[in-house]
Coordinates of C-alpha atoms in Angstrom, one line a residue:
X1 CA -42.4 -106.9 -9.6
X2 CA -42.5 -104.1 -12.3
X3 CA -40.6 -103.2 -15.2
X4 CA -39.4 -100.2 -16.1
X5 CA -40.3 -98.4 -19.0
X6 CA -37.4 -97.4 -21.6
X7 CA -37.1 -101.5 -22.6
X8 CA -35.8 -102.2 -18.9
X9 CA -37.0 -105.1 -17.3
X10 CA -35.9 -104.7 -13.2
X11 CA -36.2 -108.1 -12.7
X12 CA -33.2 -109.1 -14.7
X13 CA -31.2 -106.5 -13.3
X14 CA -32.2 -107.6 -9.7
X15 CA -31.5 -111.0 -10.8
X16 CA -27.6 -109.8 -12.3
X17 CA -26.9 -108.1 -8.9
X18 CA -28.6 -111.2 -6.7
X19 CA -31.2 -109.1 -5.4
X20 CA -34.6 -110.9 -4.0
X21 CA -37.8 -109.9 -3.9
X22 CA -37.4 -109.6 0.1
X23 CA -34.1 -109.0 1.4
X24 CA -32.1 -108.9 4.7
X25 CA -30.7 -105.6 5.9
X26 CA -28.1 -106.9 7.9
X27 CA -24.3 -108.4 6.3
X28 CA -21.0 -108.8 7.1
X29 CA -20.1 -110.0 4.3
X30 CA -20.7 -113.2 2.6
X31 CA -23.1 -113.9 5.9
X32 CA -26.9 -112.3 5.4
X33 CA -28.2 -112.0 8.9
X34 CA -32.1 -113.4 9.3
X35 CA -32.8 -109.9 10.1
X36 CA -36.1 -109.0 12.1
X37 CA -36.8 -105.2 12.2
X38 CA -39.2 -103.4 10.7
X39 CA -39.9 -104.2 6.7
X40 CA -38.5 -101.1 4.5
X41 CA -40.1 -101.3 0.6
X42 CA -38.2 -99.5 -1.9
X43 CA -40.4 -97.7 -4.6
X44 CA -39.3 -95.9 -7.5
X45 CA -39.6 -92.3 -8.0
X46 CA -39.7 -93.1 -11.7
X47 CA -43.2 -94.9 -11.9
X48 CA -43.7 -95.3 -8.0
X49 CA -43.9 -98.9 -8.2
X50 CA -42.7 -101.7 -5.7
X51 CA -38.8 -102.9 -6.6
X52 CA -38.7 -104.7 -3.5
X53 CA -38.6 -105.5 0.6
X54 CA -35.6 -105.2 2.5
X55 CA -36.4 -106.3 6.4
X56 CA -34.5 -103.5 8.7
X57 CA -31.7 -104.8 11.5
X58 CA -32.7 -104.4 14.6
X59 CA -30.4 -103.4 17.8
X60 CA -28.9 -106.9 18.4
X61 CA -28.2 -107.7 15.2
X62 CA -26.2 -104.4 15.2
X63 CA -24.3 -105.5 18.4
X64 CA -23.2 -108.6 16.1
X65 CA -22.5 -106.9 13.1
X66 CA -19.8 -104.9 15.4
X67 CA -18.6 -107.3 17.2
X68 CA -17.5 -109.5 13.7
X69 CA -16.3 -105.8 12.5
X70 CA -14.0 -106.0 15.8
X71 CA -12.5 -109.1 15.1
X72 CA -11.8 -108.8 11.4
X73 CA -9.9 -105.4 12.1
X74 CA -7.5 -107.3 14.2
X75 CA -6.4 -109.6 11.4
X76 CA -7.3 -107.1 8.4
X77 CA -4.9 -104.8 9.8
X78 CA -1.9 -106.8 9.5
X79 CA -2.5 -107.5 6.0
X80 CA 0.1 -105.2 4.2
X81 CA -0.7 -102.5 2.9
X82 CA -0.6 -103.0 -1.2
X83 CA -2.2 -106.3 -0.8
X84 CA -5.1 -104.9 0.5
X85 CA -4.8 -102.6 -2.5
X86 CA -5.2 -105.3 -5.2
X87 CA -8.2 -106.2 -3.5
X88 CA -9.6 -103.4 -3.7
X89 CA -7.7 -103.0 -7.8
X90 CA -10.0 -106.3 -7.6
X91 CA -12.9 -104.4 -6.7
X92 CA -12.6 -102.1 -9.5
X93 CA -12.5 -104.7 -12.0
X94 CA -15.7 -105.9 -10.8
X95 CA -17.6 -102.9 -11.0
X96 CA -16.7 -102.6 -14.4
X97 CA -18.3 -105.8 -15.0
X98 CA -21.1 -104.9 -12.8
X99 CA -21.4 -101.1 -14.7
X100 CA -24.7 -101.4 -17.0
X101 CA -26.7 -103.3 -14.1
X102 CA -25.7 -101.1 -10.8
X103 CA -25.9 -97.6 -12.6
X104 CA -29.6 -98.8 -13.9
X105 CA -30.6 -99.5 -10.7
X106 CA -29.5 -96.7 -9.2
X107 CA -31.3 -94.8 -11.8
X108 CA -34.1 -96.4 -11.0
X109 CA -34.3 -96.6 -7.9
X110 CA -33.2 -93.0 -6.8
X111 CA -34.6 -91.3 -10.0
X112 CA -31.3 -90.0 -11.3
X113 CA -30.5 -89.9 -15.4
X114 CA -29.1 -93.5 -16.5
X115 CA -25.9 -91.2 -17.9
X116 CA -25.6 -90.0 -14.2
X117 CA -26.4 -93.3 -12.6
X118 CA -23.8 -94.7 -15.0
X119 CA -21.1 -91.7 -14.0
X120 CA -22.1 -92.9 -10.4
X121 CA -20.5 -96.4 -11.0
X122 CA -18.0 -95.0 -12.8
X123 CA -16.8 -92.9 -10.1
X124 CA -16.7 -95.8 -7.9
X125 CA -13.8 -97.3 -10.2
X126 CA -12.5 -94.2 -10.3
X127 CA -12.1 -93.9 -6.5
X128 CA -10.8 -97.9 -6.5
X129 CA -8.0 -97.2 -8.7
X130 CA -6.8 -94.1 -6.9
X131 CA -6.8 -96.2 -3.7
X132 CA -5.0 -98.9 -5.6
X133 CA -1.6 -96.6 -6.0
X134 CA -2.5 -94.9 -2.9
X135 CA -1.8 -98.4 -1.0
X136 CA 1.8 -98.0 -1.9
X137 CA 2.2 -94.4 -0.5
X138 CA 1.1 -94.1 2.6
X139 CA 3.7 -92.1 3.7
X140 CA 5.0 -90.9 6.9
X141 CA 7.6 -88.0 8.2
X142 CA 11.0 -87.8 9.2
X143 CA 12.2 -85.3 11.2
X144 CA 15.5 -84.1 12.8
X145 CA 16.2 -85.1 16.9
X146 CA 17.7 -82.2 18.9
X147 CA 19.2 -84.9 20.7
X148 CA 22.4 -86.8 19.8
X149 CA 21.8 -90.1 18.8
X150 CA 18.3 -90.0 18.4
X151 CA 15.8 -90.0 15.3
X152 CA 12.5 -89.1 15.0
X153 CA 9.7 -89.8 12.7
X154 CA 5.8 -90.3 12.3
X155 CA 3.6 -93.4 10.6
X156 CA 0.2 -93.5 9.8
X157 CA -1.9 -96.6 11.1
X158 CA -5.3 -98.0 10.7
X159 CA -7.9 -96.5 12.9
X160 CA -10.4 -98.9 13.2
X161 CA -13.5 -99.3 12.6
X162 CA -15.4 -96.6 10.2
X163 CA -19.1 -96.0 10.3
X164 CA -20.9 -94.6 7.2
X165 CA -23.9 -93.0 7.1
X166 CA -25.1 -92.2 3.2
X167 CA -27.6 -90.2 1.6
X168 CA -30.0 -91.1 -1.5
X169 CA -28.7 -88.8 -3.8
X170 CA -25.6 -90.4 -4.5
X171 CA -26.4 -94.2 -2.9
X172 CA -23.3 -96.2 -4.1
X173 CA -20.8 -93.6 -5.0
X174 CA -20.4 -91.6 -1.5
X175 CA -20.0 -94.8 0.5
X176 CA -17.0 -96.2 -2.4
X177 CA -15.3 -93.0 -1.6
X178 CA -15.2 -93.8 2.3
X179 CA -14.7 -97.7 1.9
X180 CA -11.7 -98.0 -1.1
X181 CA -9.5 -95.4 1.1
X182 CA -10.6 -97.1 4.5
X183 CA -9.8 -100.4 3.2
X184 CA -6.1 -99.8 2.1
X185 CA -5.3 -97.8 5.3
X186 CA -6.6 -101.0 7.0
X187 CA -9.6 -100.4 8.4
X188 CA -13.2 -102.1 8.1
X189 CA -16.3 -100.6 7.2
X190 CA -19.6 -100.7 8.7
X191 CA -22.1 -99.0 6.3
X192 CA -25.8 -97.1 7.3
X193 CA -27.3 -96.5 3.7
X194 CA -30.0 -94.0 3.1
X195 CA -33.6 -96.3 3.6
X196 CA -34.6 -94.6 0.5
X197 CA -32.0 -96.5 -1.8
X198 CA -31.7 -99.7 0.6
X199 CA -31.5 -102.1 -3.0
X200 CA -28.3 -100.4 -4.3
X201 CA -26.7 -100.8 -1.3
X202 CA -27.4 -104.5 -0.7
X203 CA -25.8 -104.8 -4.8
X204 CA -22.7 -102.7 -3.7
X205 CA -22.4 -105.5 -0.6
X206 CA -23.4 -108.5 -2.9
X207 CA -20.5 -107.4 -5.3
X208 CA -18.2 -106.4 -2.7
X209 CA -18.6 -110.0 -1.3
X210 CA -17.8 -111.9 -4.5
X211 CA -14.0 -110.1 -4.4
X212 CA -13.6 -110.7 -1.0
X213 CA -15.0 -114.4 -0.9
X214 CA -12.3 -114.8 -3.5
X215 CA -9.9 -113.5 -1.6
X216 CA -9.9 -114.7 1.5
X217 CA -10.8 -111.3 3.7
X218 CA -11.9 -111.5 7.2
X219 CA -15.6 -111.9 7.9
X220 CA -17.0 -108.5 8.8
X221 CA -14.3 -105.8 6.9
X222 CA -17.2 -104.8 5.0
X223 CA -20.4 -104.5 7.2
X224 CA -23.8 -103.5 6.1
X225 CA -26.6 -102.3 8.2
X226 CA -29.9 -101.1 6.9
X227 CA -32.1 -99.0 9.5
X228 CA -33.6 -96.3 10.3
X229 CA -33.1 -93.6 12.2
X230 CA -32.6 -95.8 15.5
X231 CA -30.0 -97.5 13.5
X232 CA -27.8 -94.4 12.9
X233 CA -28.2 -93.7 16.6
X234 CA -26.7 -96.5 17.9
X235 CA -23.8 -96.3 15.3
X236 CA -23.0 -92.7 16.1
X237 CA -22.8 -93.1 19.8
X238 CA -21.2 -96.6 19.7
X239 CA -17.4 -96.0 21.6
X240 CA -16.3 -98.7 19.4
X241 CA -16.2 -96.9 16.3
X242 CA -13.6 -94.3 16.3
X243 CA -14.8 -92.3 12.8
X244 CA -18.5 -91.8 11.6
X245 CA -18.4 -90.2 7.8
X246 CA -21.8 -88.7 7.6
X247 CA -23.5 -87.4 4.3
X248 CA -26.8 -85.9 4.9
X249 CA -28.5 -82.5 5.6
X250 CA -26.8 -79.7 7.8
X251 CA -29.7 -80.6 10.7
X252 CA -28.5 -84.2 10.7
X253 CA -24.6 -83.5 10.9
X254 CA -25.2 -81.6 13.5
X255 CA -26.8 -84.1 15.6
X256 CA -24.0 -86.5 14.7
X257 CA -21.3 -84.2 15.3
X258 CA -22.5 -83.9 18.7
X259 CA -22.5 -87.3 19.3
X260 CA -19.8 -88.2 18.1
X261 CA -17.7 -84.9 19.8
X262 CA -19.2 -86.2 23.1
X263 CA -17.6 -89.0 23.3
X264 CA -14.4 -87.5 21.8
X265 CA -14.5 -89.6 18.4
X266 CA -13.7 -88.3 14.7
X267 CA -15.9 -87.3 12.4
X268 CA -16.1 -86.7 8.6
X269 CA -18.9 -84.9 8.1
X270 CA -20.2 -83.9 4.3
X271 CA -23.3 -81.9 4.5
X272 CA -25.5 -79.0 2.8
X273 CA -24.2 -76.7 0.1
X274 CA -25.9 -73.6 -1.2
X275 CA -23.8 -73.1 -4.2
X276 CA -23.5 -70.0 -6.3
X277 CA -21.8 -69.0 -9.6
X278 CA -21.0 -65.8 -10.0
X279 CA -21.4 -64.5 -13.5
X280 CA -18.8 -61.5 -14.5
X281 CA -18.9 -58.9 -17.9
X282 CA -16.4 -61.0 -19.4
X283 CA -17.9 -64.3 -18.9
X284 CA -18.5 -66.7 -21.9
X285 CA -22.1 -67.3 -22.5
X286 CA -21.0 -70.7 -24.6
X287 CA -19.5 -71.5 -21.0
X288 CA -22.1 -69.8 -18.4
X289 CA -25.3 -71.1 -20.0
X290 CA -24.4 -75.2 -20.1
X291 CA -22.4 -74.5 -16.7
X292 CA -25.1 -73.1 -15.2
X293 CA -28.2 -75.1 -16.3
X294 CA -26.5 -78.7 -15.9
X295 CA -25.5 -77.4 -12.3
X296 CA -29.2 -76.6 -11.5
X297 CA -31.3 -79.4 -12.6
X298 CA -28.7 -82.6 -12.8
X299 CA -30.1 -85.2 -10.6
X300 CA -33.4 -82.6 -10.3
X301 CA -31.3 -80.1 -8.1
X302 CA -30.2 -83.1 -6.0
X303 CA -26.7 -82.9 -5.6
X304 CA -25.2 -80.8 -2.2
X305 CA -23.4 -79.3 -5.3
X306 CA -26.3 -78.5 -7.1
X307 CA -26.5 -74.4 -8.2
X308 CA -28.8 -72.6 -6.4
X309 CA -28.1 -69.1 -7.1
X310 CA -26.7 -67.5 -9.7
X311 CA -24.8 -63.6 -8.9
X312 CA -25.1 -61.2 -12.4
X313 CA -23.1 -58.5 -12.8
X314 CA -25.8 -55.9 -13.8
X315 CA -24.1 -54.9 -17.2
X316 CA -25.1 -58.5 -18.3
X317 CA -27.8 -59.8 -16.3
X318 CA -30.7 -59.3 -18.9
X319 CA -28.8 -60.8 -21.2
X320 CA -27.6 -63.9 -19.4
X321 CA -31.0 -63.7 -17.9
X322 CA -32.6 -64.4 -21.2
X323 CA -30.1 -67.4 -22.5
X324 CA -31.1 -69.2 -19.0
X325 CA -34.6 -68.6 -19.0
X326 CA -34.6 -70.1 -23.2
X327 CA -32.5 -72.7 -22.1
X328 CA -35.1 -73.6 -19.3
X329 CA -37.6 -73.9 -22.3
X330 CA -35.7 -76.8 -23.7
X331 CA -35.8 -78.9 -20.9
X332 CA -37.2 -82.3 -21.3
X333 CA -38.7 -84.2 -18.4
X334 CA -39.2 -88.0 -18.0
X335 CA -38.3 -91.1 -17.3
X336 CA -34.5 -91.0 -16.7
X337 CA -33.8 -94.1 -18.1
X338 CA -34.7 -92.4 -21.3
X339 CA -31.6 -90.8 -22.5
X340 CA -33.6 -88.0 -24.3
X341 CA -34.7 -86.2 -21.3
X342 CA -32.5 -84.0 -19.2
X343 CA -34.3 -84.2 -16.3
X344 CA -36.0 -87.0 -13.3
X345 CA -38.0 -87.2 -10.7
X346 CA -37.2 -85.9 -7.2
X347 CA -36.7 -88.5 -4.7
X348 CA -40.2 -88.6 -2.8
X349 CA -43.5 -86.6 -2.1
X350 CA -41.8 -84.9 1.0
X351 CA -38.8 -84.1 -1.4
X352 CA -41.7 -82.5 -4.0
X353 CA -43.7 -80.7 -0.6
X354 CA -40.2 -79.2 -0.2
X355 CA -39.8 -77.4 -3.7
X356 CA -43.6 -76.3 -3.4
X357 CA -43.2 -74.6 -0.2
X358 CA -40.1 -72.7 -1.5
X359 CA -41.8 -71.7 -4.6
X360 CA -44.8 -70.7 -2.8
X361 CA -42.1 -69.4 0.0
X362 CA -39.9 -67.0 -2.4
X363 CA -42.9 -65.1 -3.8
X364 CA -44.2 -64.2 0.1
X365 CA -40.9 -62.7 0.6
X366 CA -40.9 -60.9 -2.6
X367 CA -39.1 -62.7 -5.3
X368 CA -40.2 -62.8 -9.0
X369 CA -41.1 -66.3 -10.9
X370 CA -39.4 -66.3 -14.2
X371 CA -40.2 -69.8 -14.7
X372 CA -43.1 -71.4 -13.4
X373 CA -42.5 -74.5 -11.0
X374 CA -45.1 -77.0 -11.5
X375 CA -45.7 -80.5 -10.4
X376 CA -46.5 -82.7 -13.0
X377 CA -49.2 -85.5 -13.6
X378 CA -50.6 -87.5 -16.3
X379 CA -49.1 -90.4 -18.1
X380 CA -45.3 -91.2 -17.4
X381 CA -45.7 -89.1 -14.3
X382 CA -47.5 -91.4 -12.5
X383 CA -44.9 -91.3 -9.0
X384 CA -45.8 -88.0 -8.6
X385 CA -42.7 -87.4 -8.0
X386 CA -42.0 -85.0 -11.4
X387 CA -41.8 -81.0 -10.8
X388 CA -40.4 -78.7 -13.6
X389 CA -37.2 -76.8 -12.8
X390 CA -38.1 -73.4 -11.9
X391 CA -36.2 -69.7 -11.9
X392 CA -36.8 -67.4 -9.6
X393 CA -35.1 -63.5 -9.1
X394 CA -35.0 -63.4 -5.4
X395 CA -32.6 -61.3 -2.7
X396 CA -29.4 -62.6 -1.3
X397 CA -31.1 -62.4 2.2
X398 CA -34.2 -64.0 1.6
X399 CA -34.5 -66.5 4.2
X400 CA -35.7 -69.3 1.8
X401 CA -32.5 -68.1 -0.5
X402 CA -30.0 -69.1 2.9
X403 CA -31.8 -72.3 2.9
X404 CA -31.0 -75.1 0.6
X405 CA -34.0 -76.6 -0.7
X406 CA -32.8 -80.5 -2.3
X407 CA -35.0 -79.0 -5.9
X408 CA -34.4 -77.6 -9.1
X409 CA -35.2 -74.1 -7.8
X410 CA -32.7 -71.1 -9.3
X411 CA -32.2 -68.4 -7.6
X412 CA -31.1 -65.3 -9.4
X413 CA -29.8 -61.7 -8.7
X414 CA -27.8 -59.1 -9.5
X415 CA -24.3 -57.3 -8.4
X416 CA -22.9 -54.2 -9.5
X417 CA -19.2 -52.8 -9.1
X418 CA -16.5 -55.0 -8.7
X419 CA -15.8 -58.9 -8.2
X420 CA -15.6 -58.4 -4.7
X421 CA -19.3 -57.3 -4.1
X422 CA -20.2 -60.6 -5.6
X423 CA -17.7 -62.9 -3.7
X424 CA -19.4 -61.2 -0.2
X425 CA -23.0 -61.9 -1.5
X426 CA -21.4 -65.3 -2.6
X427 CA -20.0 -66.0 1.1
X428 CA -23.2 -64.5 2.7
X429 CA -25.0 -67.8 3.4
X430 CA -24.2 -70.1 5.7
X431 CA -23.3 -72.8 4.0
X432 CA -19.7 -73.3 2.1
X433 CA -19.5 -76.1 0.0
X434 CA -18.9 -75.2 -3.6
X435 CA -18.4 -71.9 -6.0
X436 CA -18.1 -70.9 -9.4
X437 CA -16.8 -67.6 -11.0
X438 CA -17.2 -67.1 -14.4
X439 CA -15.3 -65.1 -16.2
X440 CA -11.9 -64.8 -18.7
X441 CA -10.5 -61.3 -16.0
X442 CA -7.3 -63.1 -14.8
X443 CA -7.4 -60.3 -12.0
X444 CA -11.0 -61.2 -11.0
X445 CA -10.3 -65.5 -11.4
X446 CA -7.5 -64.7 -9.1
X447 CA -9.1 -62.3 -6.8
X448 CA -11.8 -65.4 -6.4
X449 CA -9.3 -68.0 -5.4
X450 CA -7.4 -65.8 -2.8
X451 CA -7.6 -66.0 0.4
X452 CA -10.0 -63.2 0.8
X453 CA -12.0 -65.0 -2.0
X454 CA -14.4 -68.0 -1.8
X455 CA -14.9 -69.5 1.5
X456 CA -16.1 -72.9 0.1
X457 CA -14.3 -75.8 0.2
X458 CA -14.4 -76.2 -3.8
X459 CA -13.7 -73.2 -6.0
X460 CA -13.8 -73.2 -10.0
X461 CA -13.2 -71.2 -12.4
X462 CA -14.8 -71.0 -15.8
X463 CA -17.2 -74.4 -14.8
X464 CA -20.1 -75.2 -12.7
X465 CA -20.6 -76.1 -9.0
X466 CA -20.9 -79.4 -9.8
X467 CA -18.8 -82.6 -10.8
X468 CA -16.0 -83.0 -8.7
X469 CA -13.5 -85.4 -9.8
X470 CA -12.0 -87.9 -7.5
X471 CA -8.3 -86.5 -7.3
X472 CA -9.4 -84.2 -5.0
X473 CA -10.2 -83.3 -1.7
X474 CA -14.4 -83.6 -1.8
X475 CA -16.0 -80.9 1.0
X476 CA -16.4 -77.4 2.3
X477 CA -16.8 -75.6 5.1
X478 CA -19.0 -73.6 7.8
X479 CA -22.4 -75.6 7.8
X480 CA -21.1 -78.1 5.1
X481 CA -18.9 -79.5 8.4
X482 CA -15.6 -79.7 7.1
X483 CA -14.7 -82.4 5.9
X484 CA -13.2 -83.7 3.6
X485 CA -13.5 -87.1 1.3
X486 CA -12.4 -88.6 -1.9
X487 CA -9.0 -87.5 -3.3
X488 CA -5.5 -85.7 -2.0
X489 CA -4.7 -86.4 1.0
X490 CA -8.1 -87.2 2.5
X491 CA -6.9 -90.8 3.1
X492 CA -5.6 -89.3 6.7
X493 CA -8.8 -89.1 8.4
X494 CA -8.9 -92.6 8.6
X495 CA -6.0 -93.3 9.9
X496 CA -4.0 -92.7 13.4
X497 CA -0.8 -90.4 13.4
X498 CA 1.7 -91.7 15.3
X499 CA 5.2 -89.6 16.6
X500 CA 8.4 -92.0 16.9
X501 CA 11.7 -91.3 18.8
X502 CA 14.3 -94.1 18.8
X503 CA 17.7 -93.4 20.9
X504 CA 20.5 -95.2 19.3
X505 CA 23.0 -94.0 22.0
X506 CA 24.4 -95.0 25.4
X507 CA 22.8 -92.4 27.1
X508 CA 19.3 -90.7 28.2
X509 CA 19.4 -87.1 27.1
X510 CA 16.3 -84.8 27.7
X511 CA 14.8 -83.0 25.5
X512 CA 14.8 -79.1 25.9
X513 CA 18.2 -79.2 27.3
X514 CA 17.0 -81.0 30.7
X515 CA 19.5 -82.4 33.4
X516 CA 18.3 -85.4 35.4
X517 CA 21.5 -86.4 37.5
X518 CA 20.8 -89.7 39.7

């Protein structure tokens, strides 16, 4: 086993969240399958070393991990409502405990800053203690009966059993949003992490299975299944499993969404973004400059809310032009459990082919490099995994501009006339996750949040594309898939609606009038 650099030894902080050096992929709680697929290691984009083994489940394991999920439903489900809350207030409390040890290993092992590994955590209590009041509020409808005697309402109840397919660039956090809400609405959990962060999510079970050892949950409401690709197949076409919540790529939603609309199931899908802020006369450069930097290199361009393009209003695109491009000269790269440097490594050496070919990709179709991309090497860059954040001006209809490309690559042009022209080159992709206007014209804020505005799913005003908080509805729309997780009322996609009608008379009346004589 290695240690990490920055006076972090991994071995203790395997040893806090019970993590061997081989582990099973395959739980449904406090019982760890002998699993037998194929053996996934984890290596860290920070020094490329070895963390550990995790063996893959294979199909029948699967089949048994379902099968337990099945049965705990049917008793988890008639657990009322708040008390499944304070287990998962419960569940809160133990993260907090858990905080230092879970956010450094998912620094670590997915190559994010410790501050936004930490955040990651933190938004996992976060997410526990909206779920905690939202146990108590689960509220239906009542509605007035055009016939006598009769009332009518609707009630929410559990669906069932939720798949959730996660990415790596947010390996604990994304699935926390899925499982807290599930959980209070009654349903259990079956959970496909990303095989690039397989250790975090065996910490998030391991922790998870201490609260609800301790409380007396069923076997099987919180499932964990680490696979491959096979894996993810099997849970996405599996009848059993009414909702799959799918993070990933716009390719891969797409192949779940047709899966799982084959069969006629839910899904929750939360998938590419190719976010934009659009940068007015009247914008603050005190606001733009941190909002736009922090939105293009946190996580190294690894967020689906990361900024990818940035729309100048020619009167100030020199200068705000300049400020980035300085700003870009501050940047320090590292070892992200050093809290001095600003930015980490990507994820893998595909993830680093990726932001060469774009770089390489932008200048064929006639794009400018303001700041030169580069790959680094040498001591502390040993994963070849580190590439400096680059700037690039570049055409709204570049092809490689209407792709996203998971890298610190900014992309930067110019509008001129009115806030309108830059909301249509802001819409003109086909992705529609998240937005950004800056500027301090009430008429051009508004003119953004209309109707006729921002077709993303998240639209802000003043700050960057990214950080979401948890009290709203996380998502967007056209190739992002529509869905919506986290806060608001998101906690109805993973539950059934059901219409009531109770006649309290001595008689049948129809509705609509109808006369059935016998």
């Amino acid at each position: 086993m290695a240690e990490v650099q920055a006076g972090l030894e991994i071995q203790e902080i395997l040893d806090q969240l019970g993590i061997e050096t081989t582990n099973s992929g395959a739980s449904t709680g406090s019982f760890w399958y002998e699993t037998k697929g194929e053996t996934i290691d984890s290596y860290s984009p920070v020094d490329g070393k070895l963390i550990a083994s995790v063996t893959a489940a294979t199909e029948a394991e699967y089949q048994k991990i379902v099968d337990k999920a099945q049965n705990a439903f049917k008793q988890w489900r008639q657990v009322p409502a708040p008390k499944r809350g304070e287990v998962v207030r419960q569940l809160a409390e133990k993260l907090r405990e858990y905080k230092e040890p879970l956010g450094k290993l998912v620094s670590y092992e997915m190559g994010k800053s410790l501050q936004e590994g930490l955040g990651e955590v933190q938004e996992m209590i976060d997410i526990c203690d909206f779920a905690v009041g939202l146990s108590r509020q689960l509220y239906g409808l009542t509605m007035h009966s055009e016939r006598p005697g009769h009332r009518m309402y609707e009630q929410y109840h559990p669906m069932g059993l939720v798949g959730i397919i996660s990415a790596f660039n947010f390996p604990v956090a994304v699935w926390n949003w899925n499982t807290a809400l599930a959980w209070v609405c009654g349903d259990v959990c079956i959970w496909k992490p990303s095989e690039k962060t397989p250790l975090t999510a065996i910490a998030c079970q391991k922790i998870t299975e201490e609260v609800f050892t301790d409380n007396d949950v069923p076997e099987g409401v919180s499932c964990l299944v680490i696979g491959g690709a096979e894996i993810g197949k099997l849970l996405t076409a599996d009848t059993r499993v009414p909702l799959i919540s799918a993070t990933g790529s716009t390719r891969m939603g797409k192949s779940v969404g047709e899966v799982v609309g084959a069969r006629l199931g839910k899904s929750l899908l939360e998938l590419g973004g190719n976010n934009a802020i659009i940068i007015t006369p009247t914008a603050d450069l005190k606001v733009v400059v941190p909002g736009a930097v922090f939105g293009a290199i946190g996580t190294a361009g690894q967020r689906c809310t990361s900024t990818r393009r940035l729309i100048i209003h020619e009167d100030v695109y020199d200068v705000v032009r300049d400020a980035i491009v300085k700003a870009y000269g501050q940047l320090k790269i590292g070892n992200p459990l050093d809290t001095n440097m600003h930015v980490g490594p990507l994820i893998d050496k595909d993830a680093v082919a990726a932001y060469e070919h774009a770089l390489k990709q932008v200048v064929i179709e006639g794009g400018k490099v303001l700041v030169e991309g580069e790959v680094l090497s040498g001591e502390g860059y040993e994963s070849g995994c580190y590439v400096k954040p680059a700037i690039a001006e570049a055409s709204n209809s570049f092809k490689i501009v209407q792709h996203e490309t998971f890298a610190p690559i900014l992309y930067i042009m110019k509008y001129s006339g009115g806030v309108e022209n830059a909301i249509e080159m802001q819409n003109a992709v086909p992705q529609g996750l998240s937005s950004a206007i800056m500027t301090n014209n009430l008429k051009e804020a508004e003119s953004f949040l209309a109707a006729s505005g921002s077709d993303c799913g998240i639209a802000n005003v003043n700050i960057g594309t990214s950080g979401a908080e948890i009290g709203g509805a996380f998502g967007g729309e056209k190739e992002t898939g529509g869905g919506r997780e986290s806060g608001s009322d998101a906690w109805k996609v993973y539950m059934r609606r059901q219409t009531n009608t109770i006649n309290y008379s001595d008689s049948l009346p129809l509705a609509q009038g109808i006369k059935f004589d016998l």
